[in-house]
Coordinates of C-alpha atoms in Angstrom, one line a residue:
Chain A
M134 CA -14.4 0.4 -16.7
K135 CA -17.5 2.5 -16.9
S136 CA -16.4 4.2 -19.8
G137 CA -12.9 4.0 -20.5
S138 CA -12.0 7.8 -20.6
R139 CA -8.7 9.3 -20.2
L140 CA -10.4 11.3 -17.3
E141 CA -11.8 8.0 -15.5
R142 CA -8.3 6.1 -15.9
I143 CA -6.3 8.9 -14.3
L144 CA -8.8 9.1 -11.5
K145 CA -9.0 5.5 -11.6
S146 CA -5.6 4.9 -11.3
G147 CA -5.4 7.7 -8.1
R148 CA -3.4 10.5 -9.8
F149 CA -4.3 13.6 -9.6
A150 CA -6.5 14.6 -12.1
L151 CA -6.8 18.3 -14.1
T152 CA -9.7 19.2 -16.4
G153 CA -10.5 22.8 -18.2
E154 CA -13.3 24.2 -19.6
L155 CA -14.0 25.4 -22.9
G156 CA -16.6 27.6 -24.5
P157 CA -17.8 27.5 -27.8
P158 CA -18.8 30.5 -29.8
R159 CA -21.7 32.7 -30.6
G160 CA -20.9 31.6 -34.5
A161 CA -20.0 28.5 -36.7
D162 CA -16.4 29.0 -36.4
A163 CA -14.7 26.0 -35.8
D164 CA -11.2 27.7 -35.7
A165 CA -12.3 29.7 -32.5
V166 CA -12.8 26.3 -31.1
R167 CA -9.2 24.9 -32.1
V168 CA -7.5 27.6 -31.3
K169 CA -8.9 27.4 -27.9
A170 CA -8.3 24.0 -27.6
R171 CA -4.7 24.3 -28.8
H172 CA -3.9 25.9 -25.5
L173 CA -5.5 23.4 -23.6
C174 CA -3.8 20.5 -25.3
G175 CA -1.2 18.3 -23.0
M176 CA -2.0 21.3 -20.1
V177 CA -5.4 19.0 -18.6
D178 CA -6.7 15.6 -18.8
A179 CA -10.1 16.4 -20.2
V180 CA -12.1 19.5 -21.2
N181 CA -15.9 20.7 -20.7
I182 CA -17.3 21.7 -23.4
T183 CA -20.3 24.3 -22.3
D184 CA -23.6 23.9 -23.4
N185 CA -25.1 27.3 -23.9
Q186 CA -23.6 28.6 -20.7
T187 CA -25.2 31.3 -19.0
A188 CA -28.7 30.8 -21.7
V189 CA -26.8 32.5 -24.3
V190 CA -27.1 30.8 -28.3
R191 CA -23.6 29.3 -28.7
M192 CA -22.1 26.6 -31.0
S193 CA -23.5 23.5 -29.6
S194 CA -21.2 21.6 -27.0
L195 CA -21.2 18.3 -29.3
G196 CA -20.5 19.9 -32.4
A197 CA -17.4 21.8 -30.5
C198 CA -16.3 18.2 -28.3
L199 CA -16.0 17.0 -31.7
I200 CA -13.5 19.9 -33.0
A201 CA -11.9 19.5 -29.6
M202 CA -11.3 15.8 -30.3
R203 CA -9.7 16.3 -33.7
E204 CA -7.1 18.7 -31.7
G205 CA -6.3 15.9 -29.5
L206 CA -8.7 17.0 -26.5
E207 CA -10.7 14.9 -24.6
P208 CA -14.2 16.0 -24.3
V209 CA -16.8 16.3 -21.2
Y210 CA -19.9 16.6 -22.9
Q211 CA -21.8 19.0 -20.9
M212 CA -25.9 18.8 -21.1
V213 CA -28.1 21.1 -19.5
C214 CA -31.9 20.5 -18.8
R215 CA -33.0 23.7 -20.1
D216 CA -33.4 23.4 -23.9
R217 CA -34.0 19.6 -24.2
N218 CA -36.7 16.9 -23.0
R219 CA -35.5 13.3 -22.4
I220 CA -36.4 12.4 -26.0
A221 CA -33.7 14.5 -27.4
M222 CA -31.3 14.2 -24.3
Q223 CA -31.2 10.2 -24.9
S224 CA -30.8 10.6 -28.6
D225 CA -27.9 13.0 -28.3
I226 CA -26.4 11.1 -25.8
L227 CA -25.9 8.0 -28.1
G228 CA -24.8 10.3 -31.0
A229 CA -22.1 11.8 -28.9
A230 CA -21.5 8.1 -27.4
A231 CA -21.1 6.8 -31.1
L232 CA -18.9 9.6 -32.3
G233 CA -16.4 8.9 -29.4
V234 CA -17.3 11.0 -26.4
R235 CA -16.9 9.0 -23.4
N236 CA -17.7 12.0 -20.5
I237 CA -20.6 13.5 -19.5
L238 CA -21.5 16.2 -17.3
C239 CA -25.0 16.7 -16.2
L240 CA -26.4 20.2 -15.3
S241 CA -29.9 21.5 -15.0
G242 CA -28.7 24.8 -16.8
D243 CA -28.6 28.8 -16.1
H244 CA -32.4 29.9 -16.8
Q245 CA -33.4 31.3 -19.7
C246 CA -34.0 35.1 -18.1
F247 CA -30.1 35.7 -18.3
G248 CA -29.4 35.0 -21.5
D249 CA -30.2 36.6 -24.8
H250 CA -33.4 34.5 -25.6
P251 CA -35.4 35.5 -22.2
N252 CA -39.0 34.4 -23.5
C253 CA -38.2 31.1 -25.1
K254 CA -40.2 28.2 -23.3
K255 CA -37.8 26.5 -20.9
V256 CA -38.0 22.7 -21.4
F257 CA -36.8 21.1 -17.8
D258 CA -38.8 17.9 -18.7
L259 CA -35.9 16.5 -16.2
D260 CA -33.8 17.8 -13.8
S261 CA -30.2 17.1 -13.2
M262 CA -30.3 14.5 -10.8
Q263 CA -32.9 13.0 -12.7
L264 CA -30.6 13.6 -15.7
I265 CA -27.9 11.5 -14.4
S266 CA -30.0 8.9 -12.9
M267 CA -31.1 8.4 -16.8
V268 CA -27.5 8.3 -18.3
K269 CA -26.6 5.8 -15.7
A270 CA -29.5 3.3 -16.3
M271 CA -28.9 4.0 -19.8
R272 CA -24.9 2.6 -19.3
D273 CA -25.3 0.3 -16.8
E274 CA -28.7 -1.4 -17.4
A275 CA -29.0 -0.6 -21.3
R276 CA -32.5 1.2 -20.9
F277 CA -33.8 3.8 -21.9
Q278 CA -36.0 6.4 -19.7
G279 CA -38.9 5.0 -20.7
G280 CA -37.9 1.5 -20.1
A281 CA -37.1 -0.1 -24.0
E282 CA -34.0 -1.5 -24.4
I283 CA -31.0 -0.2 -25.9
T284 CA -28.9 -2.1 -28.6
A285 CA -25.6 -0.5 -27.9
P286 CA -25.5 1.5 -24.9
P287 CA -23.7 4.5 -24.4
R288 CA -20.4 4.7 -22.2
M289 CA -20.3 7.7 -20.1
F290 CA -18.2 8.5 -17.6
I291 CA -21.2 10.5 -15.7
G292 CA -20.2 14.1 -14.2
A293 CA -22.5 15.9 -11.8
A294 CA -21.9 19.6 -10.5
A295 CA -22.2 20.8 -6.6
N296 CA -22.1 24.2 -5.2
P297 CA -20.9 24.1 -1.4
F298 CA -20.9 27.6 -0.8
A299 CA -25.0 28.0 -1.9
E300 CA -27.8 28.2 1.0
P301 CA -29.0 26.0 2.6
H302 CA -25.4 25.1 4.1
A303 CA -26.9 22.4 5.9
F304 CA -28.3 20.4 3.2
R305 CA -25.5 21.0 0.5
V306 CA -23.7 17.8 1.2
M307 CA -27.1 15.9 1.5
R308 CA -27.5 17.1 -2.1
L309 CA -24.2 16.0 -3.0
A310 CA -25.4 12.4 -1.5
K311 CA -28.0 12.5 -3.8
K312 CA -26.4 13.2 -7.3
I313 CA -23.7 9.9 -5.7
A314 CA -26.5 8.0 -5.4
A315 CA -28.3 9.0 -8.8
G316 CA -25.0 7.9 -10.3
A317 CA -22.7 10.6 -10.7
D318 CA -18.8 9.2 -10.9
V319 CA -17.4 12.6 -10.6
V320 CA -18.5 15.9 -9.3
Q321 CA -17.3 19.3 -9.8
T322 CA -17.8 22.1 -7.8
Q323 CA -18.4 25.8 -8.1
C324 CA -15.3 27.9 -7.7
V325 CA -13.9 27.7 -4.7
Y326 CA -12.7 30.7 -3.2
N327 CA -13.9 30.5 0.4
M328 CA -11.5 27.6 1.2
E329 CA -12.6 27.4 5.1
R330 CA -16.4 26.7 3.9
F331 CA -15.1 24.1 1.4
R332 CA -12.4 23.0 3.5
A333 CA -15.7 22.0 6.0
W334 CA -17.7 20.8 3.2
M335 CA -15.1 18.2 2.0
A336 CA -15.0 17.1 6.0
Q337 CA -18.6 16.3 6.0
A338 CA -18.4 14.6 2.4
R339 CA -15.2 12.6 3.8
D340 CA -17.6 11.4 6.9
M341 CA -20.6 10.7 5.1
G342 CA -18.1 8.2 2.5
L343 CA -18.8 10.2 -0.1
T344 CA -15.2 10.8 -1.6
E345 CA -15.1 7.0 -1.6
K346 CA -18.0 6.7 -4.0
A347 CA -17.3 9.4 -6.3
Y348 CA -14.3 11.7 -7.0
I349 CA -14.5 15.0 -6.1
L350 CA -12.8 17.9 -8.7
A351 CA -12.5 21.4 -6.6
G352 CA -13.7 24.4 -9.3
V353 CA -10.9 26.7 -9.6
T354 CA -11.0 29.7 -11.7
P355 CA -8.2 32.5 -11.8
L356 CA -9.6 36.4 -11.2
K357 CA -8.4 38.1 -14.0
S358 CA -8.9 41.7 -12.6
L359 CA -10.5 43.4 -9.5
G360 CA -13.6 44.3 -11.3
M361 CA -14.0 40.5 -12.0
A362 CA -13.7 39.9 -8.7
R363 CA -16.3 42.7 -7.6
Y364 CA -18.5 41.4 -10.2
M365 CA -18.1 37.5 -9.1
Q366 CA -18.7 38.4 -5.6
K367 CA -21.8 40.6 -6.2
N368 CA -23.5 39.2 -9.4
V369 CA -22.7 35.6 -9.9
P370 CA -25.4 33.6 -8.1
G371 CA -23.8 31.0 -5.0
M372 CA -20.3 32.2 -5.6
D373 CA -18.7 33.4 -2.4
V374 CA -15.9 35.7 -3.0
P375 CA -14.5 36.6 0.5
D376 CA -13.5 39.9 1.1
E377 CA -9.8 39.6 1.9
L378 CA -9.0 38.3 -2.0
I379 CA -10.7 41.5 -3.1
K380 CA -8.7 43.5 -0.7
R381 CA -5.8 41.8 -2.0
L382 CA -6.7 42.7 -5.3
Q383 CA -6.9 45.8 -4.4
G384 CA -3.4 46.2 -3.4
V385 CA -1.9 45.9 -6.5
E386 CA -1.5 48.2 -9.4
K387 CA -4.3 47.8 -12.4
K388 CA -1.7 46.4 -14.6
D389 CA -0.5 43.7 -12.5
Q390 CA -4.0 42.5 -11.0
A391 CA -4.1 39.4 -13.6
K392 CA -0.8 38.4 -12.6
E393 CA -1.9 38.5 -8.9
G394 CA -4.9 36.7 -9.9
I395 CA -2.9 34.0 -11.3
T396 CA -0.8 33.7 -7.8
I397 CA -3.8 33.4 -5.8
C398 CA -4.8 30.7 -8.5
C399 CA -2.0 28.8 -7.8
E400 CA -1.8 29.3 -3.9
Q401 CA -5.5 28.0 -4.0
I402 CA -4.4 24.9 -6.4
Q403 CA -1.7 24.1 -3.2
Q404 CA -3.9 24.1 -0.8
L405 CA -6.4 22.2 -2.7
R406 CA -3.6 19.4 -3.6
E407 CA -3.2 19.2 0.2
M408 CA -7.3 18.2 0.8
K409 CA -7.9 14.6 1.9
G410 CA -10.3 12.8 -0.4
L411 CA -10.0 15.5 -3.0
A412 CA -9.5 13.8 -6.6
G413 CA -8.6 17.0 -8.6
I414 CA -9.1 20.3 -9.9
H415 CA -11.4 21.8 -12.4
L416 CA -9.9 24.9 -14.0
M417 CA -12.5 26.9 -15.3
A418 CA -10.1 29.8 -17.1
I419 CA -13.2 31.8 -18.3
E420 CA -12.4 33.3 -22.0
W421 CA -8.9 32.9 -20.4
E422 CA -7.8 29.4 -22.0
H423 CA -4.8 31.0 -23.7
R424 CA -3.3 31.6 -20.0
V425 CA -3.8 27.8 -18.9
P426 CA -0.4 26.8 -20.0
E427 CA 1.3 29.2 -17.8
I428 CA -1.1 28.5 -14.7
V429 CA -0.9 24.9 -14.9
Q430 CA 3.2 25.2 -15.3
K431 CA 2.8 27.9 -12.1
A432 CA 1.1 25.7 -10.2
G433 CA 3.3 22.0 -10.5
L434 CA 0.4 20.5 -12.3
L435 CA 3.0 19.6 -15.3
P436 CA 3.6 16.9 -17.1
R437 CA 0.0 15.4 -17.0
P438 CA 0.0 11.7 -16.4
E439 CA -0.6 9.2 -19.6
P440 CA -3.0 6.8 -18.2
E441 CA -2.6 3.0 -18.7
P442 CA -4.9 2.2 -21.8
E443 CA -8.2 0.4 -20.6
Q444 CA -7.7 -3.2 -21.3
P445 CA -9.8 -4.8 -23.5
Chain B
M195 CA -58.7 30.2 -8.6
I196 CA -57.8 31.1 -12.1
K197 CA -56.6 34.7 -12.0
A198 CA -56.3 36.9 -15.4
T199 CA -55.7 40.5 -16.5
I200 CA -57.4 42.7 -18.7
K201 CA -55.8 43.1 -22.1
P202 CA -54.4 46.5 -23.2
L203 CA -57.2 48.5 -24.2
E204 CA -55.6 49.3 -27.5
E205 CA -55.4 45.6 -28.4
I206 CA -58.9 44.8 -27.3
R207 CA -59.9 47.8 -30.0
S208 CA -57.6 46.9 -32.8
M209 CA -59.4 43.4 -32.7
L210 CA -62.8 44.8 -32.7
A211 CA -61.8 47.4 -35.4
P212 CA -63.7 45.9 -38.3
F213 CA -67.0 45.2 -36.2
R214 CA -69.9 47.6 -35.5
R215 CA -72.1 45.8 -32.8
V216 CA -70.0 44.5 -30.4
L217 CA -71.2 42.3 -27.2
T218 CA -69.2 42.5 -24.2
V219 CA -69.7 39.1 -22.2
G220 CA -68.5 39.6 -18.4
C221 CA -68.0 36.5 -16.3
G222 CA -69.4 36.2 -12.8
G223 CA -66.8 33.1 -11.9
C224 CA -63.0 33.6 -11.3
V225 CA -62.2 36.5 -13.4
S226 CA -65.0 38.6 -11.5
L227 CA -63.3 38.0 -8.1
C228 CA -59.8 38.8 -9.4
L229 CA -61.4 42.2 -10.9
A230 CA -60.5 41.6 -14.5
G231 CA -63.5 40.3 -16.2
G232 CA -67.1 40.6 -13.8
M233 CA -69.6 43.3 -14.3
K234 CA -68.2 45.9 -13.2
E235 CA -65.5 45.3 -15.7
A236 CA -67.6 44.7 -18.9
R237 CA -69.2 47.9 -18.1
E238 CA -65.7 49.8 -17.9
L239 CA -64.4 48.7 -20.9
N240 CA -67.2 49.5 -23.1
I241 CA -67.2 53.0 -21.6
K242 CA -63.6 53.0 -22.6
L243 CA -64.3 51.9 -26.0
R244 CA -67.2 54.5 -26.6
A245 CA -65.2 57.1 -25.3
L246 CA -62.1 56.1 -28.3
Q247 CA -64.8 56.4 -30.7
E248 CA -64.6 58.4 -33.6
Q249 CA -67.1 61.5 -33.8
G250 CA -70.1 60.5 -35.6
S251 CA -69.4 57.0 -35.2
E252 CA -72.8 54.2 -35.1
S253 CA -70.6 51.7 -33.2
V254 CA -72.9 50.0 -30.5
F255 CA -71.0 48.4 -27.4
D256 CA -73.5 46.2 -24.9
D257 CA -72.6 44.3 -22.2
I258 CA -74.2 41.4 -20.4
T259 CA -72.5 39.1 -17.7
V260 CA -73.2 35.4 -17.2
E261 CA -72.9 33.4 -14.0
R262 CA -69.7 31.5 -15.5
Q263 CA -68.8 31.2 -19.2
C264 CA -67.4 27.5 -18.2
E265 CA -71.1 26.1 -17.9
Q266 CA -73.2 25.4 -20.6
Q267 CA -76.5 26.3 -18.7
F268 CA -75.6 29.6 -18.0
L269 CA -74.4 30.5 -21.7
A270 CA -78.0 29.3 -23.0
A271 CA -79.4 32.8 -21.5
L272 CA -77.2 34.3 -24.4
D273 CA -78.9 32.4 -27.3
A274 CA -81.8 35.1 -27.6
R275 CA -79.0 37.8 -27.6
V276 CA -76.1 37.4 -29.7
E277 CA -78.3 37.3 -33.1
K278 CA -78.0 41.3 -33.5
Y279 CA -74.4 41.7 -33.0
D280 CA -71.4 41.4 -35.0
A281 CA -68.8 40.3 -32.5
L282 CA -68.7 39.2 -29.1
I283 CA -65.7 40.0 -26.8
S284 CA -65.4 37.6 -24.0
L285 CA -64.1 38.3 -20.8
A286 CA -63.7 35.1 -19.4
C287 CA -60.8 32.9 -18.8
G288 CA -59.2 31.2 -21.4
A289 CA -61.8 28.0 -21.2
G290 CA -64.6 30.5 -21.1
V291 CA -63.9 32.2 -24.2
Q292 CA -63.3 28.8 -26.0
F293 CA -66.9 27.6 -24.7
L294 CA -68.7 30.9 -26.1
A295 CA -66.8 30.6 -29.3
E296 CA -68.3 27.0 -29.8
R297 CA -71.9 27.6 -28.5
F298 CA -71.8 30.6 -31.2
P299 CA -69.5 29.2 -33.8
A300 CA -71.1 31.7 -36.6
K301 CA -69.9 34.7 -34.1
P302 CA -66.4 35.9 -34.3
V303 CA -65.3 35.8 -30.7
F304 CA -62.5 37.8 -29.2
P305 CA -60.7 37.5 -25.7
G306 CA -60.8 40.7 -23.3
V307 CA -58.3 39.5 -21.0
N308 CA -55.3 37.2 -20.7
T309 CA -55.2 34.1 -18.6
Q310 CA -52.7 34.5 -15.8
F311 CA -52.8 31.6 -13.9
V312 CA -54.2 29.3 -10.8
G313 CA -53.4 31.3 -7.9
I314 CA -54.7 32.7 -4.4
T315 CA -55.8 36.1 -3.4
R316 CA -53.3 37.1 -0.2
D317 CA -55.6 40.3 -0.8
I318 CA -57.9 42.4 -2.9
G319 CA -56.0 43.0 -5.7
W320 CA -52.8 40.8 -4.8
Y321 CA -52.8 37.6 -6.4
E322 CA -50.2 34.6 -6.5
E323 CA -49.4 31.8 -8.6
R324 CA -50.0 28.3 -6.9
C325 CA -50.3 25.6 -9.1
K326 CA -49.7 24.5 -12.5
T327 CA -52.5 22.1 -12.8
C328 CA -49.7 19.1 -13.8
G329 CA -52.4 16.8 -13.2
D330 CA -50.1 14.5 -10.5
C331 CA -49.5 16.4 -7.1
V332 CA -46.5 15.7 -5.0
L333 CA -47.1 18.6 -2.6
G334 CA -47.3 15.8 0.2
L335 CA -43.6 15.1 -0.4
T336 CA -42.6 19.0 -0.5
A337 CA -44.2 20.4 2.5
G338 CA -47.0 22.2 0.6
I339 CA -44.8 24.1 -1.7
C340 CA -45.7 23.4 -5.3
P341 CA -41.6 22.6 -6.6
V342 CA -43.3 22.7 -10.2
T343 CA -44.9 26.8 -10.2
M344 CA -42.4 28.0 -7.4
C345 CA -39.1 27.2 -8.9
S346 CA -37.9 28.4 -11.3
K347 CA -36.5 25.6 -13.1
S348 CA -39.4 23.4 -11.8
L349 CA -36.9 21.3 -10.4
F350 CA -37.7 18.2 -8.2
N351 CA -34.3 18.0 -6.5
G352 CA -33.7 21.3 -5.6
P353 CA -32.3 23.7 -4.6
C354 CA -30.2 24.3 -7.2
G355 CA -26.9 25.9 -6.8
G356 CA -27.9 29.3 -7.2
P357 CA -30.1 31.2 -4.5
Q358 CA -28.5 34.4 -2.9
D359 CA -30.0 35.3 0.9
G360 CA -33.0 32.9 0.7
H361 CA -33.9 34.6 -3.1
C362 CA -34.1 32.9 -6.7
E363 CA -31.4 33.6 -8.7
V364 CA -33.9 35.2 -11.4
D365 CA -35.3 37.8 -9.3
P366 CA -34.2 38.9 -6.0
D367 CA -38.2 39.8 -5.0
T368 CA -39.1 35.6 -5.6
S369 CA -38.2 33.8 -2.8
C370 CA -36.6 30.3 -3.5
A371 CA -39.0 27.6 -3.1
W372 CA -36.9 24.7 -2.6
I373 CA -35.1 26.5 0.1
A374 CA -38.7 27.0 1.9
I375 CA -39.3 23.2 1.3
Y376 CA -36.2 22.2 2.9
E377 CA -37.1 24.4 6.2
R378 CA -40.8 23.6 6.1
L379 CA -39.8 19.7 6.0
Q380 CA -36.9 20.6 8.8
R381 CA -39.5 22.0 11.1
Q382 CA -42.1 19.4 10.7
G383 CA -39.2 16.8 11.1
R384 CA -39.7 15.5 7.7
L385 CA -36.6 16.0 5.6
D386 CA -36.3 12.2 5.0
S387 CA -39.3 13.2 2.3
I388 CA -36.3 15.0 0.3
A389 CA -33.4 12.8 1.1
H390 CA -33.9 10.4 -1.7
V391 CA -33.8 11.0 -5.7
M392 CA -37.2 12.0 -7.2
P393 CA -37.4 10.3 -10.2
A394 CA -38.1 11.5 -13.7
R395 CA -41.6 12.9 -14.0
Q396 CA -44.7 11.0 -15.7
W397 CA -46.0 14.1 -17.2
Q398 CA -49.7 13.9 -17.6
G399 CA -51.9 16.2 -19.7
Q400 CA -50.3 15.7 -22.9
I401 CA -52.9 14.7 -25.0
P402 CA -55.2 18.3 -25.7
G403 CA -58.5 18.5 -24.9
R404 CA -58.7 15.7 -22.0
I405 CA -61.9 15.1 -20.5
L406 CA -62.1 14.1 -16.8
H407 CA -64.9 10.9 -16.2
P408 CA -65.2 10.3 -19.6
R409 CA -68.1 7.8 -18.2
Y410 CA -70.5 10.4 -17.5
R411 CA -69.8 11.9 -21.1
D412 CA -70.6 8.7 -22.4
R413 CA -73.8 8.8 -20.4
Y414 CA -74.7 12.3 -21.6
V415 CA -74.5 11.3 -25.1
Q416 CA -76.1 8.4 -24.5
E417 CA -79.2 10.3 -23.2
D418 CA -79.6 13.0 -25.7
T419 CA -79.3 10.6 -28.9

């Protein structure tokens, strides 16, 4: 076992994994995290705790990870390269590991121009690929990026992100291969709406043997409304929302759109479950944590498996 | 070459407010080529400053332009001139301003331009950034397109998941550097150059006031003593 995390144990046992997402609040409000965490408890195997997503200041991922852990969730500590150099990153990784965090998701991070401090100084000392390499060397070689030895290496299950829908399409699987070569154990994808393109990407990944080397989780985000679908299609970089989905939501009354969005989401999960080589789902119900139980129930993903404890 | 833009007139005027006799020092180097700080701009600035003077003011705005403010020998030409002024305004890049201030430590020296970047002249007045002077060039691996300068996140293993129609997610007018790198390498049959993970950068130049070729410095210091 690389980390012994619940997520690692479930994936290793070959069961179909389900992870969720929790966005920390814009204040020092522990209850806000607890309320969201309770909706997810028992519904998912682990939960990404986002790191100042869209470059908007929020409670730290590590702080919220701890609160979520106390509520019984297994956190995935999200870490972006935008705000910290390698000294701060390694230090936070050690701190997180010491506090019992066993999963990390390594991301570049949204550019600061999208957030509420657009004129801050960006860091990007490392990129996400180099962050993955660094965590792997810390864990497997007990070595800091600078070369010095680590007395007690952090046991982390290393996550990465991939966007099968971004340009240049031909390079996307190559980049996935690079992330896996760098040390990613599990890879979450951008939200899948274009099933055909995702299927083609998965086929390429299988052909290159990548699904044997890392676990791939398909990203799924329920559409709450027609407005959200349109926004995702037009304004979210790297998002591929086909027109058929827009039309389908247009076809139902406004008050029924959320319900239709959940139905679509469950259908997507069904199609993804049948896809060869896919290890699980990463469900990103953005500011919709309270609807997760309903989605998970309808998608037939309950009860969640209880993995074997790690052998000492 | 270094590209600069002239500071807002109001900012310059407020810096100079306490001083009566001001010498504007233009620079004939990079800043003159990008039409920000040469002889013509020094004169123009003074015309504007004079025009803004209150009625009856006895302020003096003179100008002089030296070949380059980043070289000792050209600054020496100012030695005899600066005495009668209360303040100097330098239209050179940040390096030139500092070298001028170092030469005349008793005189307040103010910057008249904002130094922007190392860039190219696409056409007269059309300048584009190209280099962050990072001190460890990787252009050989990236098809002559700089990831540090041209990628909004300075990624070494791009492209990220954000480009839309070939453009960077931060700005639809900016093309994605990594798509351009990918396409040019593909055209040259050199995609293997980005097939492997580019390792963490050992950033150079983290100590201030670096000196190139310090042995030259040692020799000159010896000659002087």
